[in-house]
Amino acid sequence: MLLRSIRTTCSQDLESLDAYDRPIIVSDPIKSNSAENGGNGSTNNSGGAENCPYVSIGDIDFQNSELEVDPSGIVYAADGITIASGPLESLVDLLMPNTTNHLDEGFVYSFLLSSRLFIRPHEILGKLLSSVPEEEPLDRLVYLLSEWTRKFPYDFRDENIMTHVKHIVSR
């Protein structure tokens, strides 16, 4: 939802916004710019955006000191548990459960739901399959697949992903 909110421009009036295009109010740029410009109310924005209630991508401070970054590049929220972002390879590694009875279902659901915007499900399964050495049993991957098929059964209608599933079954 954050990305859709960021794309909102001032040329849109409030009535034309759908439920996902809610403004992000970080600070009041009009008041802060008014004080900085001697109270004349002008801003440095171009295109008549002086009265824009929306925040652009440039107005958001992404260098939040409350975020923690681990060596693999994964960014955690202030609680140290919630994942905010990270490189694809690191997130795919986190998708694989550590043991057959430990699976972060919230992360799996969120990742599988949102990842389809930038990678296909069969590519995810291919990366997961290649991350397991040939001599290692696939118990953890099968455990993940059981959750995946329960939450997103339509992913497995694709012949590409079924090729990976057949390979897993044959191993």
C-alpha positions as a printed Julia matrix, in Angstrom:
171×3 Matrix{Float64}:
   0.0     0.0     0.0
   2.91    2.33    0.64
   4.03    2.28   -2.98
   0.54    3.02   -4.27
   0.27    5.9    -1.83
   3.6     7.3    -2.94
   2.53    7.29   -6.57
  -0.41    9.53   -5.76
   0.1    12.95   -7.29
  -1.37   16.33   -6.55
  -3.17   16.4    -9.9
  -5.61   13.86   -8.46
  -8.44   15.19   -6.4
  -9.51   13.35   -3.28
 -12.69   11.98   -4.86
 -10.74   10.18   -7.61
  -8.59    8.22   -5.16
  -9.47    4.6    -4.58
  -9.28    2.89   -1.2
  -5.58    2.07   -1.6
  -4.5     5.58   -2.62
  -4.52    7.17    0.8
  -2.24   10.13    1.4
   0.81    9.64    3.57
   1.16   12.55    5.93
   4.7    12.58    7.29
   4.85   16.28    8.0
   3.09   19.36    6.77
   5.38   20.53    3.94
   3.3    23.66    3.41
   3.77   24.94    6.96
   7.45   24.01    7.11
   8.13   25.62    3.73
   6.15   28.72    4.71
   8.37   29.25    7.73
  11.53   28.59    5.72
  10.55   31.03    2.97
   9.79   33.95    5.24
   6.13   33.14    5.63
   5.18   33.77    2.0
   3.73   30.26    1.59
   5.72   29.48   -1.53
   7.43   26.17   -1.97
  10.17   24.81   -4.16
   7.76   22.36   -5.82
   6.94   23.0    -9.44
   3.69   22.44  -11.31
   1.37   24.24   -8.9
   1.87   21.77   -6.08
   1.95   24.45   -3.38
  -1.16   23.05   -1.71
  -0.33   19.39   -2.23
  -1.31   17.29    0.82
   0.56   14.24   -0.49
   4.12   13.22    0.16
   6.34   12.4    -2.78
   9.04    9.75   -2.77
  11.63   12.48   -2.26
   9.94   13.68    0.93
  10.24   10.35    2.76
  13.3     9.85    4.96
  14.39    6.28    4.27
  17.37    6.6     6.59
  15.32    5.79    9.65
  17.59    5.06   12.59
  15.06    2.55   13.95
  15.7     0.09   11.11
  18.28   -2.67   11.55
  20.18   -4.2     8.62
  21.75   -7.63    8.95
  24.83   -8.77    6.97
  22.68  -10.43    4.29
  21.04   -7.08    3.53
  17.68   -7.78    5.14
  16.19   -4.72    6.8
  14.26   -5.29   10.02
  11.85   -2.91   11.71
  12.56   -1.5    15.16
  11.27   -4.67   16.85
  14.12   -6.65   15.24
  11.68   -9.33   14.06
   9.49   -7.78   11.37
  11.14   -7.76    7.95
  10.86   -4.46    6.1
  12.83   -5.29    2.94
  15.82   -7.13    1.58
  17.51   -8.58   -1.48
  15.57  -11.31   -3.28
  18.16  -14.02   -2.64
  18.18  -13.32    1.11
  14.39  -13.29    1.3
  14.19  -16.6    -0.59
  16.71  -18.06    1.89
  14.45  -16.94    4.76
  11.5   -18.61    3.08
  13.01  -22.05    3.68
  12.18  -23.21    7.22
  15.09  -24.04    9.54
  13.43  -27.27   10.65
  10.4   -29.22    9.54
   8.33  -27.82   12.38
   9.42  -24.17   12.27
   7.8   -22.07    9.56
   7.03  -18.37    9.84
   3.6   -18.59    8.24
   3.13  -14.82    8.27
   6.34  -14.24    6.34
   5.64  -17.11    3.93
   2.18  -15.76    3.16
   3.37  -12.16    2.77
   6.36  -13.11    0.64
   4.47  -15.47   -1.66
   1.67  -12.95   -2.09
   3.87   -9.95   -2.86
   6.76  -11.67   -4.64
   4.66  -12.43   -7.71
   5.01   -8.76   -8.6
   8.68   -9.28   -9.47
   9.35  -13.03   -9.73
   7.25  -15.95  -10.92
   6.28  -18.72   -8.49
   8.15  -21.39  -10.48
  11.31  -19.27  -10.27
  10.95  -19.11   -6.48
  10.54  -22.87   -6.25
  13.51  -23.33   -8.58
  15.69  -21.16   -6.32
  14.51  -23.05   -3.25
  15.16  -26.41   -4.9
  18.65  -25.4    -6.0
  19.45  -24.21   -2.47
  19.06  -27.76   -1.11
  22.11  -29.97   -1.8
  21.43  -33.24   -3.67
  22.43  -35.39   -0.69
  20.19  -33.51    1.77
  16.59  -34.67    2.27
  13.86  -32.35    1.07
  11.79  -32.49    4.27
  12.0   -28.75    4.88
  11.06  -27.93    1.29
   8.12  -30.34    1.37
   6.98  -28.7     4.61
   7.09  -25.29    2.9
   5.27  -26.69   -0.14
   2.44  -27.98    2.06
   1.87  -24.44    3.32
   2.29  -22.95   -0.16
  -0.25  -25.31   -1.77
  -2.72  -24.61    1.01
  -2.46  -20.81    0.67
  -1.91  -20.44   -3.1
  -3.2   -23.57   -4.88
  -3.52  -21.81   -8.23
   0.27  -21.43   -8.43
   0.44  -25.16   -9.04
  -1.67  -25.09  -12.19
   1.41  -23.88  -14.07
   3.38  -26.57  -15.89
   6.71  -24.89  -15.02
   6.14  -25.17  -11.28
   4.8   -28.72  -11.64
   8.09  -29.69  -13.31
   9.87  -28.66  -10.1
   7.3   -30.51   -7.97
   7.83  -33.69  -10.04
  11.58  -33.34   -9.51
  11.04  -33.0    -5.74
   8.81  -36.09   -5.69
  11.35  -38.12   -7.66
  14.16  -37.2    -5.23
